[in-house]
Coordinates of C-alpha atoms in Angstrom, one line a residue:
X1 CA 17.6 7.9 -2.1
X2 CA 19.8 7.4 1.0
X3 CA 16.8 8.6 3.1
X4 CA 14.7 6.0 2.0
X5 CA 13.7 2.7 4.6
X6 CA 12.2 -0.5 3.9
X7 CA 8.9 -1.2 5.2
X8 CA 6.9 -4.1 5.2
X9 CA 3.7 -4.6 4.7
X10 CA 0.4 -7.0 5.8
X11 CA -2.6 -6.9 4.5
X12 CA -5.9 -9.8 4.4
X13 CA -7.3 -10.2 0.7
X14 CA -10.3 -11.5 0.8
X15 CA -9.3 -13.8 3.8
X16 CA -6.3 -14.7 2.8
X17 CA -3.3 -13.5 4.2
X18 CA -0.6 -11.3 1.6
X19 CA 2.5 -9.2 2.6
X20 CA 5.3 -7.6 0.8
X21 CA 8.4 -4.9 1.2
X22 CA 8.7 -1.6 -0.2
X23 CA 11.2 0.8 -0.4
X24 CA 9.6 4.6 1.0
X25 CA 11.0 8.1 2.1
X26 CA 8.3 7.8 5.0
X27 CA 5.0 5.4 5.1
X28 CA 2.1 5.8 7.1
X29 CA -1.4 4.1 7.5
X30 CA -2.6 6.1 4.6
X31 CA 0.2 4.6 2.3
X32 CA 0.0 1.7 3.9
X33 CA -3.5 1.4 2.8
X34 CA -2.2 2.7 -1.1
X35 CA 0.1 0.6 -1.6
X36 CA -1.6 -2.1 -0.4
X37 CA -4.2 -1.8 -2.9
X38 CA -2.1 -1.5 -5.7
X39 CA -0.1 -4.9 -4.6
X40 CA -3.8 -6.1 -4.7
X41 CA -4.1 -5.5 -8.1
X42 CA -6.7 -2.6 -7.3
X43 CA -4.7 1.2 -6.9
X44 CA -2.8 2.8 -9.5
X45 CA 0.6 4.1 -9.8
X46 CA 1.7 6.9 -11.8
X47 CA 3.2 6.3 -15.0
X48 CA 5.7 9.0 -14.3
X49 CA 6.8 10.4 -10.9
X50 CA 5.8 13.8 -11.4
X51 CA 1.9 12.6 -12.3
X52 CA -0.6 12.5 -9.1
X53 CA -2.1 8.7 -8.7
X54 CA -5.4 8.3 -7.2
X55 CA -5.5 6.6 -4.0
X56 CA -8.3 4.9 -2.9
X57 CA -10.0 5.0 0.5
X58 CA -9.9 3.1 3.0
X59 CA -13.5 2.3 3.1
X60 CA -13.3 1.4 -0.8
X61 CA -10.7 -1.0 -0.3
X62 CA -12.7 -2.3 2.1
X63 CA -15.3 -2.8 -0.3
X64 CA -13.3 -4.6 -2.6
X65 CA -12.2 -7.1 0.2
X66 CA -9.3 -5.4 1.5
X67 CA -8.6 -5.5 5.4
X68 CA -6.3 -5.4 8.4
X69 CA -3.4 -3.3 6.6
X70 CA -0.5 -3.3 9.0
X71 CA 2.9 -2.0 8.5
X72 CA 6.2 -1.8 10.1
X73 CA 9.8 -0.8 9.1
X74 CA 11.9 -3.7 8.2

């Protein structure tokens, strides 16, 4: 756990603007976009760390009002 960073992230839910922090070994647009929905309220995470989640797209968070996912380490 000591190579883990904070990161924060920025997202627009159906226009209105949400952000939040999260504790990661590495993030990327891709998890950016994960965890994202699952703040939302739309993506799941695994009950256990060894199961496989499914992430949703980008273009189906889209769909369910998801937009402008930005990220940064904080």
């Amino acid at each position: 756990m000591a190579d883990e960073k904070h990161y924060r992230i920025d997202y627009l839910l159906h226009g209105s603007y949400k952000t939040f922090y999260i504790r990661a070994v590495n993030m990327d647009n891709q998890e950016a976009w994960h965890w994202a929905t699952v703040d939302a309220g739309f993506g799941a995470i695994p009950k256990y760390r060894s199961d496989r989640a499914p992430k949703l797209s980008k273009p189906q968070a889209e769909k369910l009002g998801l937009s402008d996912v930005e990220w940064k380490q904080a």
